[in-house]
Protein backbone atom coordinates (compact mmCIF):
# COMPACT_ATOMS: atom_id res chain seq x y z
CA UNK A 1 0.00 0.00 0.00
CA UNK A 2 1.30 3.38 -0.86
CA UNK A 3 0.95 5.79 1.99
CA UNK A 4 1.42 9.47 2.10
CA UNK A 5 4.85 10.61 3.16
CA UNK A 6 5.58 13.91 4.79
CA UNK A 7 8.85 15.74 5.19
CA UNK A 8 8.27 18.19 8.01
CA UNK A 9 9.30 21.81 8.12
CA UNK A 10 12.24 21.13 10.42
CA UNK A 11 13.50 18.26 8.31
CA UNK A 12 16.40 18.27 5.89
CA UNK A 13 17.28 15.44 3.55
CA UNK A 14 20.52 15.15 1.64
CA UNK A 15 19.90 12.32 -0.74
CA UNK A 16 17.32 10.88 -3.01
CA UNK A 17 13.72 9.95 -2.53
CA UNK A 18 12.02 7.41 -4.73
CA UNK A 19 9.23 4.90 -4.57
CA UNK A 20 5.50 4.65 -4.47
CA UNK A 21 2.99 6.93 -2.89
CA UNK A 22 2.74 10.64 -2.57
CA UNK A 23 5.07 13.04 -0.86
CA UNK A 24 4.46 16.29 0.93
CA UNK A 25 7.51 18.44 1.48
CA UNK A 26 7.54 21.22 4.05
CA UNK A 27 11.26 21.02 4.68
CA UNK A 28 14.31 20.82 2.48
CA UNK A 29 15.57 18.17 0.10
CA UNK A 30 18.95 18.25 -1.58
CA UNK A 31 18.58 15.50 -4.11
CA UNK A 32 16.23 14.05 -6.63
CA UNK A 33 12.66 13.08 -5.92
CA UNK A 34 11.06 10.35 -7.99
CA UNK A 35 7.72 9.00 -6.87
CA UNK A 36 4.71 7.42 -8.53
CA UNK A 37 2.23 9.58 -6.65
CA UNK A 38 1.80 13.29 -6.21
CA UNK A 39 4.39 15.65 -4.82
CA UNK A 40 3.43 18.81 -3.02
CA UNK A 41 5.98 21.36 -1.97
CA UNK A 42 4.66 23.84 0.57
CA UNK A 43 5.64 27.47 0.80
CA UNK A 44 8.85 27.57 2.77
CA UNK A 45 9.89 24.18 1.43
CA UNK A 46 12.79 23.75 -0.91
CA UNK A 47 14.00 21.08 -3.31
CA UNK A 48 17.42 21.26 -4.92
CA UNK A 49 17.09 18.54 -7.48
CA UNK A 50 14.83 17.13 -10.15
CA UNK A 51 11.31 16.22 -9.20
CA UNK A 52 9.11 13.73 -10.98
CA UNK A 53 5.70 12.41 -10.07
CA UNK A 54 2.12 12.14 -11.20
CA UNK A 55 1.01 15.58 -10.15
CA UNK A 56 3.32 18.22 -8.78
CA UNK A 57 1.92 21.01 -6.68
CA UNK A 58 4.70 23.48 -6.06
CA UNK A 59 4.44 26.45 -3.77
CA UNK A 60 8.04 26.53 -2.63
CA UNK A 61 11.48 26.82 -4.14
CA UNK A 62 12.79 24.33 -6.68
CA UNK A 63 16.19 24.33 -8.32
CA UNK A 64 15.79 21.52 -10.79
CA UNK A 65 13.54 20.16 -13.47
CA UNK A 66 9.89 19.35 -12.83
CA UNK A 67 8.44 16.42 -14.70
CA UNK A 68 4.92 15.19 -14.17
CA UNK A 69 2.88 12.50 -15.89
CA UNK A 70 -0.32 14.39 -15.06
CA UNK A 71 0.13 18.04 -14.17
CA UNK A 72 2.40 20.68 -12.71
CA UNK A 73 0.80 23.44 -10.68
CA UNK A 74 2.84 26.38 -9.48
CA UNK A 75 1.40 28.39 -6.65
CA UNK A 76 1.84 32.08 -5.94
CA UNK A 77 4.92 31.49 -3.79
CA UNK A 78 6.61 29.13 -6.20
CA UNK A 79 10.08 29.92 -7.45
CA UNK A 80 11.37 27.49 -10.01
CA UNK A 81 14.68 27.48 -11.83
CA UNK A 82 14.46 24.55 -14.20
CA UNK A 83 12.42 23.08 -16.99
CA UNK A 84 8.79 22.11 -16.64
CA UNK A 85 7.40 19.15 -18.52
CA UNK A 86 3.85 17.89 -18.11
CA UNK A 87 0.67 17.41 -20.13
CA UNK A 88 -0.93 20.14 -18.07
CA UNK A 89 0.87 23.09 -16.54
CA UNK A 90 -0.64 25.85 -14.45
CA UNK A 91 1.25 28.85 -13.17
CA UNK A 92 -0.39 31.10 -10.63
CA UNK A 93 -0.05 34.84 -10.37
CA UNK A 94 3.12 35.65 -8.48
CA UNK A 95 5.01 32.51 -9.34
CA UNK A 96 8.51 32.91 -10.72
CA UNK A 97 9.87 30.56 -13.35
CA UNK A 98 13.13 30.48 -15.18
CA UNK A 99 13.43 27.66 -17.66
CA UNK A 100 11.67 26.13 -20.59
CA UNK A 101 8.13 24.88 -20.39
CA UNK A 102 6.78 21.98 -22.40
CA UNK A 103 3.18 20.86 -22.26
CA UNK A 104 3.71 17.38 -23.57
CA UNK A 105 3.55 13.89 -22.24
CA UNK A 106 6.21 13.66 -19.61
CA UNK A 107 7.03 10.16 -20.69
CA UNK A 108 8.42 11.26 -24.05
CA UNK A 109 11.66 12.56 -22.75
CA UNK A 110 13.79 12.10 -25.89
CA UNK A 111 11.12 13.69 -28.07
CA UNK A 112 10.97 16.67 -25.83
CA UNK A 113 14.72 16.89 -25.83
CA UNK A 114 15.05 16.74 -29.61
CA UNK A 115 12.19 19.16 -30.09
CA UNK A 116 13.86 21.52 -27.70
CA UNK A 117 17.16 21.18 -29.49
CA UNK A 118 15.61 21.57 -32.94
CA UNK A 119 13.50 24.55 -32.01
CA UNK A 120 16.45 26.41 -30.70
CA UNK A 121 15.46 29.21 -33.05
CA UNK A 122 11.95 29.40 -31.66
CA UNK A 123 13.46 29.73 -28.24
CA UNK A 124 14.12 33.34 -29.06
CA UNK A 125 10.43 34.20 -29.45
CA UNK A 126 9.47 31.91 -26.59
CA UNK A 127 12.13 33.54 -24.47
CA UNK A 128 10.66 32.76 -21.12
CA UNK A 129 13.80 34.01 -19.38
CA UNK A 130 13.69 37.36 -21.09
CA UNK A 131 10.03 37.69 -20.25
CA UNK A 132 10.49 36.82 -16.66
CA UNK A 133 13.29 39.30 -16.35
CA UNK A 134 11.47 42.44 -17.40
CA UNK A 135 8.33 41.51 -15.51
CA UNK A 136 9.33 40.76 -11.97
CA UNK A 137 7.45 43.69 -10.53
CA UNK A 138 4.73 44.23 -13.09
CA UNK A 139 3.24 41.12 -14.56
CA UNK A 140 4.61 37.65 -14.16
CA UNK A 141 1.05 36.46 -14.73
CA UNK A 142 0.48 37.59 -18.30
CA UNK A 143 4.00 36.59 -19.14
CA UNK A 144 4.02 33.10 -17.82
CA UNK A 145 0.82 31.37 -19.00
CA UNK A 146 1.04 32.38 -22.67
CA UNK A 147 4.38 30.74 -23.29
CA UNK A 148 3.02 27.63 -21.68
CA UNK A 149 -0.08 27.63 -23.85
CA UNK A 150 1.04 28.96 -27.23
CA UNK A 151 4.56 27.96 -28.08
CA UNK A 152 4.17 24.45 -26.79
CA UNK A 153 1.39 23.40 -29.22
CA UNK A 154 3.35 25.05 -31.98
CA UNK A 155 6.31 22.94 -31.10
CA UNK A 156 4.12 19.90 -30.89
CA UNK A 157 2.52 20.45 -34.30
CA UNK A 158 5.73 21.01 -36.13
CA UNK A 159 7.56 17.88 -37.01
CA UNK A 160 10.12 20.21 -35.63
CA UNK A 161 13.42 18.60 -36.56
CA UNK A 162 13.08 19.13 -40.32
CA UNK A 163 12.06 22.79 -40.76
CA UNK A 164 14.49 24.25 -38.29
CA UNK A 165 17.20 22.18 -39.88
CA UNK A 166 16.44 23.75 -43.27
CA UNK A 167 16.26 27.13 -41.71
CA UNK A 168 19.48 26.46 -40.01
CA UNK A 169 21.04 25.26 -43.26
CA UNK A 170 19.81 28.26 -45.24
CA UNK A 171 20.90 30.56 -42.53
CA UNK A 172 24.24 28.84 -42.38
CA UNK A 173 24.80 29.13 -46.12
CA UNK A 174 24.89 32.92 -46.18
CA UNK A 175 26.98 32.77 -43.11
CA UNK A 176 29.40 30.55 -44.88
CA UNK A 177 29.48 32.90 -47.88
CA UNK A 178 30.03 35.83 -45.62
CA UNK A 179 32.61 33.87 -43.82
CA UNK A 180 34.44 32.95 -47.00
CA UNK A 181 34.19 36.55 -48.11
CA UNK A 182 35.50 37.70 -44.83
CA UNK A 183 38.19 35.06 -44.91
CA UNK A 184 39.67 36.28 -48.17
CA UNK A 185 42.97 36.69 -46.42
CA UNK A 186 43.35 32.90 -46.07
CA UNK A 187 43.47 32.27 -49.86
CA UNK A 188 47.06 33.46 -49.95
CA UNK A 189 47.75 30.43 -47.84
CA UNK A 190 46.23 28.15 -50.45
CA UNK A 191 48.59 29.32 -53.21
CA UNK A 192 51.35 28.48 -50.83
CA UNK A 193 50.16 24.90 -51.00
CA UNK A 194 49.77 25.10 -54.73
CA UNK A 195 53.35 26.06 -55.21
CA UNK A 196 54.55 22.60 -54.58
CA UNK A 197 51.98 20.44 -56.31
CA UNK A 198 49.54 22.84 -57.89
CA UNK A 199 49.21 21.28 -61.29
CA UNK A 200 49.26 17.72 -60.12
CA UNK A 201 46.51 18.23 -57.61
CA UNK A 202 44.26 20.08 -60.02
CA UNK A 203 44.68 17.37 -62.54
CA UNK A 204 44.21 14.77 -59.95
CA UNK A 205 40.94 16.25 -58.72
CA UNK A 206 39.42 17.14 -62.03
CA UNK B 1 0.60 13.36 13.43
CA UNK B 2 4.26 13.22 13.21
CA UNK B 3 5.83 16.02 11.29
CA UNK B 4 7.91 13.74 9.13
CA UNK B 5 6.60 10.45 7.83
CA UNK B 6 8.42 8.22 5.40
CA UNK B 7 5.53 6.28 3.98
CA UNK B 8 5.38 2.67 3.03
CA UNK B 9 6.79 2.07 -0.42
CA UNK B 10 9.09 5.05 -0.23
CA UNK B 11 12.85 4.65 -0.30
CA UNK B 12 15.14 7.38 0.95
CA UNK B 13 18.86 7.22 0.46
CA UNK B 14 20.91 9.85 2.15
CA UNK B 15 21.23 11.91 5.22
CA UNK B 16 18.02 12.83 6.97
CA UNK B 17 18.10 15.41 9.73
CA UNK B 18 15.07 16.70 11.53
CA UNK B 19 14.15 18.90 14.42
CA UNK B 20 10.90 17.06 14.85
CA UNK B 21 9.52 13.59 15.20
CA UNK B 22 10.28 11.12 12.42
CA UNK B 23 8.23 8.05 11.61
CA UNK B 24 9.69 5.51 9.23
CA UNK B 25 7.19 3.19 7.59
CA UNK B 26 9.24 2.77 4.43
CA UNK B 27 12.95 2.35 3.86
CA UNK B 28 15.78 4.65 4.83
CA UNK B 29 19.44 4.12 4.02
CA UNK B 30 22.15 6.49 5.11
CA UNK B 31 21.88 8.32 8.35
CA UNK B 32 19.02 9.57 10.48
CA UNK B 33 19.24 12.30 13.04
CA UNK B 34 16.41 13.87 14.94
CA UNK B 35 16.11 16.18 17.92
CA UNK B 36 12.86 14.47 18.77
CA UNK B 37 11.55 10.92 18.78
CA UNK B 38 12.10 8.44 15.99
CA UNK B 39 9.87 5.47 15.47
CA UNK B 40 10.18 2.67 12.98
CA UNK B 41 6.90 1.02 12.02
CA UNK B 42 6.38 -2.72 11.59
CA UNK B 43 7.09 -2.54 7.87
CA UNK B 44 9.78 0.10 8.28
CA UNK B 45 13.40 -0.60 7.53
CA UNK B 46 16.29 1.60 8.57
CA UNK B 47 19.83 0.87 7.48
CA UNK B 48 21.51 3.81 9.07
CA UNK B 49 23.07 5.15 12.19
CA UNK B 50 20.35 6.75 14.23
CA UNK B 51 20.60 9.66 16.62
CA UNK B 52 17.47 10.76 18.39
CA UNK B 53 16.04 11.68 21.74
CA UNK B 54 14.17 8.40 21.77
CA UNK B 55 13.79 5.49 19.39
CA UNK B 56 10.97 3.00 19.12
CA UNK B 57 11.52 0.00 16.89
CA UNK B 58 8.73 -2.23 15.65
CA UNK B 59 10.41 -2.93 12.32
CA UNK B 60 14.04 -3.39 11.41
CA UNK B 61 17.00 -1.23 12.28
CA UNK B 62 20.53 -1.99 11.20
CA UNK B 63 23.04 0.49 12.50
CA UNK B 64 24.27 2.08 15.65
CA UNK B 65 21.77 3.89 17.78
CA UNK B 66 22.41 6.84 20.02
CA UNK B 67 19.43 8.05 22.00
CA UNK B 68 19.64 10.82 24.56
CA UNK B 69 16.59 9.48 26.34
CA UNK B 70 15.47 5.94 25.59
CA UNK B 71 15.26 3.05 23.16
CA UNK B 72 12.23 0.78 23.03
CA UNK B 73 12.50 -2.42 21.07
CA UNK B 74 8.98 -3.68 20.56
CA UNK B 75 7.73 -7.20 19.96
CA UNK B 76 8.50 -8.15 16.38
CA UNK B 77 11.15 -5.48 16.17
CA UNK B 78 14.68 -6.27 15.08
CA UNK B 79 17.72 -4.26 15.96
CA UNK B 80 21.27 -5.02 14.86
CA UNK B 81 23.84 -2.58 16.12
CA UNK B 82 25.23 -0.98 19.20
CA UNK B 83 22.90 0.99 21.41
CA UNK B 84 23.84 3.92 23.53
CA UNK B 85 20.94 5.16 25.61
CA UNK B 86 20.06 5.99 29.19
CA UNK B 87 17.17 3.55 29.13
CA UNK B 88 16.52 0.50 27.04
CA UNK B 89 13.52 -1.80 26.95
CA UNK B 90 13.32 -4.97 24.93
CA UNK B 91 9.91 -6.54 24.58
CA UNK B 92 9.33 -10.26 24.55
CA UNK B 93 9.60 -11.42 20.94
CA UNK B 94 12.00 -8.74 19.81
CA UNK B 95 15.38 -9.64 18.38
CA UNK B 96 18.52 -7.75 19.14
CA UNK B 97 22.19 -8.13 18.38
CA UNK B 98 24.73 -5.65 19.56
CA UNK B 99 26.32 -3.97 22.52
CA UNK B 100 24.50 -1.81 24.99
CA UNK B 101 25.94 1.24 26.69
CA UNK B 102 23.63 2.72 29.28
CA UNK B 103 26.22 5.12 30.60
CA UNK B 104 26.75 3.24 33.82
PDB file of N, CA, C and O in Angstrom, chain B residues 16-20 22 28 30-39 46 48-55 61 63-71 82 84:
ATOM      1  N   UNK B  16      19.254  12.170   6.554  1.00  0.00           N
ATOM      2  CA  UNK B  16      18.021  12.833   6.971  1.00  0.00           C
ATOM      3  C   UNK B  16      18.218  13.455   8.352  1.00  0.00           C
ATOM      4  O   UNK B  16      18.555  12.759   9.303  1.00  0.00           O
ATOM      5  N   UNK B  17      18.018  14.745   8.428  1.00  0.00           N
ATOM      6  CA  UNK B  17      18.102  15.407   9.726  1.00  0.00           C
ATOM      7  C   UNK B  17      16.792  16.133   9.979  1.00  0.00           C
ATOM      8  O   UNK B  17      16.223  16.727   9.070  1.00  0.00           O
ATOM      9  N   UNK B  18      16.350  16.081  11.209  1.00  0.00           N
ATOM     10  CA  UNK B  18      15.067  16.698  11.529  1.00  0.00           C
ATOM     11  C   UNK B  18      15.083  17.277  12.934  1.00  0.00           C
ATOM     12  O   UNK B  18      15.780  16.770  13.814  1.00  0.00           O
ATOM     13  N   UNK B  19      14.314  18.324  13.083  1.00  0.00           N
ATOM     14  CA  UNK B  19      14.150  18.905  14.422  1.00  0.00           C
ATOM     15  C   UNK B  19      12.938  18.284  15.103  1.00  0.00           C
ATOM     16  O   UNK B  19      12.696  18.509  16.279  1.00  0.00           O
ATOM     17  N   UNK B  20      12.165  17.566  14.328  1.00  0.00           N
ATOM     18  CA  UNK B  20      10.905  17.056  14.852  1.00  0.00           C
ATOM     19  C   UNK B  20      10.861  15.527  14.791  1.00  0.00           C
ATOM     20  O   UNK B  20      11.805  14.877  14.379  1.00  0.00           O
ATOM     21  N   UNK B  22      10.178  11.814  13.712  1.00  0.00           N
ATOM     22  CA  UNK B  22      10.284  11.122  12.424  1.00  0.00           C
ATOM     23  C   UNK B  22       9.692   9.727  12.570  1.00  0.00           C
ATOM     24  O   UNK B  22      10.014   8.998  13.512  1.00  0.00           O
ATOM     25  N   UNK B  28      14.814   3.552   4.751  1.00  0.00           N
ATOM     26  CA  UNK B  28      15.777   4.650   4.835  1.00  0.00           C
ATOM     27  C   UNK B  28      17.181   4.068   4.900  1.00  0.00           C
ATOM     28  O   UNK B  28      17.480   3.236   5.750  1.00  0.00           O
ATOM     29  N   UNK B  30      21.265   5.327   4.975  1.00  0.00           N
ATOM     30  CA  UNK B  30      22.145   6.491   5.107  1.00  0.00           C
ATOM     31  C   UNK B  30      22.332   6.824   6.567  1.00  0.00           C
ATOM     32  O   UNK B  30      22.909   6.038   7.304  1.00  0.00           O
ATOM     33  N   UNK B  31      21.823   7.981   6.944  1.00  0.00           N
ATOM     34  CA  UNK B  31      21.877   8.323   8.354  1.00  0.00           C
ATOM     35  C   UNK B  31      20.624   9.084   8.746  1.00  0.00           C
ATOM     36  O   UNK B  31      20.005   9.759   7.923  1.00  0.00           O
ATOM     37  N   UNK B  32      20.253   8.946   9.998  1.00  0.00           N
ATOM     38  CA  UNK B  32      19.021   9.568  10.484  1.00  0.00           C
ATOM     39  C   UNK B  32      19.321  10.269  11.794  1.00  0.00           C
ATOM     40  O   UNK B  32      19.866   9.669  12.716  1.00  0.00           O
ATOM     41  N   UNK B  33      18.979  11.524  11.835  1.00  0.00           N
ATOM     42  CA  UNK B  33      19.244  12.296  13.035  1.00  0.00           C
ATOM     43  C   UNK B  33      18.043  13.169  13.350  1.00  0.00           C
ATOM     44  O   UNK B  33      17.544  13.887  12.480  1.00  0.00           O
ATOM     45  N   UNK B  34      17.572  13.082  14.567  1.00  0.00           N
ATOM     46  CA  UNK B  34      16.407  13.870  14.945  1.00  0.00           C
ATOM     47  C   UNK B  34      16.580  14.398  16.362  1.00  0.00           C
ATOM     48  O   UNK B  34      17.161  13.746  17.221  1.00  0.00           O
ATOM     49  N   UNK B  35      16.083  15.615  16.578  1.00  0.00           N
ATOM     50  CA  UNK B  35      16.111  16.183  17.923  1.00  0.00           C
ATOM     51  C   UNK B  35      14.950  15.651  18.753  1.00  0.00           C
ATOM     52  O   UNK B  35      14.876  15.884  19.952  1.00  0.00           O
ATOM     53  N   UNK B  36      14.042  14.991  18.094  1.00  0.00           N
ATOM     54  CA  UNK B  36      12.859  14.472  18.769  1.00  0.00           C
ATOM     55  C   UNK B  36      12.842  12.943  18.639  1.00  0.00           C
ATOM     56  O   UNK B  36      13.848  12.326  18.362  1.00  0.00           O
ATOM     57  N   UNK B  37      11.671  12.377  18.806  1.00  0.00           N
ATOM     58  CA  UNK B  37      11.550  10.924  18.782  1.00  0.00           C
ATOM     59  C   UNK B  37      11.602  10.376  17.355  1.00  0.00           C
ATOM     60  O   UNK B  37      11.188  11.039  16.405  1.00  0.00           O
ATOM     61  N   UNK B  38      12.112   9.159  17.260  1.00  0.00           N
ATOM     62  CA  UNK B  38      12.097   8.444  15.988  1.00  0.00           C
ATOM     63  C   UNK B  38      11.398   7.121  16.226  1.00  0.00           C
ATOM     64  O   UNK B  38      11.678   6.427  17.210  1.00  0.00           O
ATOM     65  N   UNK B  39      10.469   6.794  15.346  1.00  0.00           N
ATOM     66  CA  UNK B  39       9.865   5.467  15.472  1.00  0.00           C
ATOM     67  C   UNK B  39       9.872   4.770  14.125  1.00  0.00           C
ATOM     68  O   UNK B  39       9.691   5.389  13.080  1.00  0.00           O
ATOM     69  N   UNK B  46      15.289   0.536   8.479  1.00  0.00           N
ATOM     70  CA  UNK B  46      16.290   1.597   8.570  1.00  0.00           C
ATOM     71  C   UNK B  46      17.669   0.963   8.554  1.00  0.00           C
ATOM     72  O   UNK B  46      18.005   0.166   9.433  1.00  0.00           O
ATOM     73  N   UNK B  48      20.834   2.535   8.836  1.00  0.00           N
ATOM     74  CA  UNK B  48      21.511   3.806   9.067  1.00  0.00           C
ATOM     75  C   UNK B  48      21.851   3.942  10.542  1.00  0.00           C
ATOM     76  O   UNK B  48      21.233   3.317  11.389  1.00  0.00           O
ATOM     77  N   UNK B  49      22.829   4.770  10.809  1.00  0.00           N
ATOM     78  CA  UNK B  49      23.073   5.150  12.193  1.00  0.00           C
ATOM     79  C   UNK B  49      21.983   6.128  12.597  1.00  0.00           C
ATOM     80  O   UNK B  49      21.618   7.013  11.819  1.00  0.00           O
ATOM     81  N   UNK B  50      21.475   5.944  13.787  1.00  0.00           N
ATOM     82  CA  UNK B  50      20.346   6.754  14.232  1.00  0.00           C
ATOM     83  C   UNK B  50      20.722   7.539  15.483  1.00  0.00           C
ATOM     84  O   UNK B  50      21.253   6.972  16.444  1.00  0.00           O
ATOM     85  N   UNK B  51      20.466   8.814  15.429  1.00  0.00           N
ATOM     86  CA  UNK B  51      20.601   9.660  16.619  1.00  0.00           C
ATOM     87  C   UNK B  51      19.257  10.314  16.863  1.00  0.00           C
ATOM     88  O   UNK B  51      18.679  10.906  15.953  1.00  0.00           O
ATOM     89  N   UNK B  52      18.786  10.190  18.076  1.00  0.00           N
ATOM     90  CA  UNK B  52      17.469  10.757  18.385  1.00  0.00           C
ATOM     91  C   UNK B  52      17.335  10.898  19.884  1.00  0.00           C
ATOM     92  O   UNK B  52      18.170  10.412  20.644  1.00  0.00           O
ATOM     93  N   UNK B  53      16.288  11.606  20.299  1.00  0.00           N
ATOM     94  CA  UNK B  53      16.040  11.682  21.742  1.00  0.00           C
ATOM     95  C   UNK B  53      15.513  10.335  22.216  1.00  0.00           C
ATOM     96  O   UNK B  53      15.898   9.849  23.265  1.00  0.00           O
ATOM     97  N   UNK B  54      14.632   9.754  21.425  1.00  0.00           N
ATOM     98  CA  UNK B  54      14.175   8.405  21.765  1.00  0.00           C
ATOM     99  C   UNK B  54      13.888   7.636  20.481  1.00  0.00           C
ATOM    100  O   UNK B  54      13.601   8.228  19.441  1.00  0.00           O
ATOM    101  N   UNK B  55      13.995   6.334  20.576  1.00  0.00           N
ATOM    102  CA  UNK B  55      13.789   5.492  19.393  1.00  0.00           C
ATOM    103  C   UNK B  55      12.874   4.341  19.756  1.00  0.00           C
ATOM    104  O   UNK B  55      13.078   3.662  20.768  1.00  0.00           O
ATOM    105  N   UNK B  61      15.970  -2.264  12.269  1.00  0.00           N
ATOM    106  CA  UNK B  61      16.997  -1.225  12.282  1.00  0.00           C
ATOM    107  C   UNK B  61      18.354  -1.898  12.251  1.00  0.00           C
ATOM    108  O   UNK B  61      18.647  -2.777  13.056  1.00  0.00           O
ATOM    109  N   UNK B  63      22.169  -0.674  12.330  1.00  0.00           N
ATOM    110  CA  UNK B  63      23.042   0.487  12.497  1.00  0.00           C
ATOM    111  C   UNK B  63      23.150   0.840  13.964  1.00  0.00           C
ATOM    112  O   UNK B  63      22.393   0.325  14.797  1.00  0.00           O
ATOM    113  N   UNK B  64      24.086   1.687  14.255  1.00  0.00           N
ATOM    114  CA  UNK B  64      24.275   2.076  15.648  1.00  0.00           C
ATOM    115  C   UNK B  64      23.239   3.117  16.053  1.00  0.00           C
ATOM    116  O   UNK B  64      22.863   3.971  15.248  1.00  0.00           O
ATOM    117  N   UNK B  65      22.825   3.012  17.285  1.00  0.00           N
ATOM    118  CA  UNK B  65      21.767   3.893  17.777  1.00  0.00           C
ATOM    119  C   UNK B  65      22.284   4.692  18.967  1.00  0.00           C
ATOM    120  O   UNK B  65      22.873   4.133  19.893  1.00  0.00           O
ATOM    121  N   UNK B  66      22.056   5.976  18.903  1.00  0.00           N
ATOM    122  CA  UNK B  66      22.415   6.838  20.023  1.00  0.00           C
ATOM    123  C   UNK B  66      21.179   7.648  20.387  1.00  0.00           C
ATOM    124  O   UNK B  66      20.749   8.509  19.640  1.00  0.00           O
ATOM    125  N   UNK B  67      20.629   7.336  21.550  1.00  0.00           N
ATOM    126  CA  UNK B  67      19.433   8.052  21.995  1.00  0.00           C
ATOM    127  C   UNK B  67      19.752   8.786  23.286  1.00  0.00           C
ATOM    128  O   UNK B  67      20.355   8.220  24.199  1.00  0.00           O
ATOM    129  N   UNK B  68      19.374  10.050  23.345  1.00  0.00           N
ATOM    130  CA  UNK B  68      19.636  10.816  24.559  1.00  0.00           C
ATOM    131  C   UNK B  68      18.687  10.392  25.678  1.00  0.00           C
ATOM    132  O   UNK B  68      19.004  10.544  26.851  1.00  0.00           O
ATOM    133  N   UNK B  69      17.550   9.887  25.309  1.00  0.00           N
ATOM    134  CA  UNK B  69      16.587   9.480  26.335  1.00  0.00           C
ATOM    135  C   UNK B  69      16.458   7.954  26.405  1.00  0.00           C
ATOM    136  O   UNK B  69      17.005   7.325  27.290  1.00  0.00           O
ATOM    137  N   UNK B  70      15.761   7.364  25.458  1.00  0.00           N
ATOM    138  CA  UNK B  70      15.466   5.935  25.592  1.00  0.00           C
ATOM    139  C   UNK B  70      15.337   5.229  24.251  1.00  0.00           C
ATOM    140  O   UNK B  70      15.114   5.851  23.196  1.00  0.00           O
ATOM    141  N   UNK B  71      15.482   3.902  24.315  1.00  0.00           N
ATOM    142  CA  UNK B  71      15.259   3.051  23.157  1.00  0.00           C
ATOM    143  C   UNK B  71      14.280   1.965  23.557  1.00  0.00           C
ATOM    144  O   UNK B  71      14.473   1.297  24.583  1.00  0.00           O
ATOM    145  N   UNK B  82      24.972  -1.368  17.821  1.00  0.00           N
ATOM    146  CA  UNK B  82      25.233  -0.978  19.204  1.00  0.00           C
ATOM    147  C   UNK B  82      24.261   0.113  19.633  1.00  0.00           C
ATOM    148  O   UNK B  82      23.915   0.995  18.844  1.00  0.00           O
ATOM    149  N   UNK B  84      23.418   3.079  22.432  1.00  0.00           N
ATOM    150  CA  UNK B  84      23.837   3.921  23.534  1.00  0.00           C
ATOM    151  C   UNK B  84      22.628   4.746  23.954  1.00  0.00           C
ATOM    152  O   UNK B  84      22.136   5.580  23.176  1.00  0.00           O
TER     153      UNK B  84
END
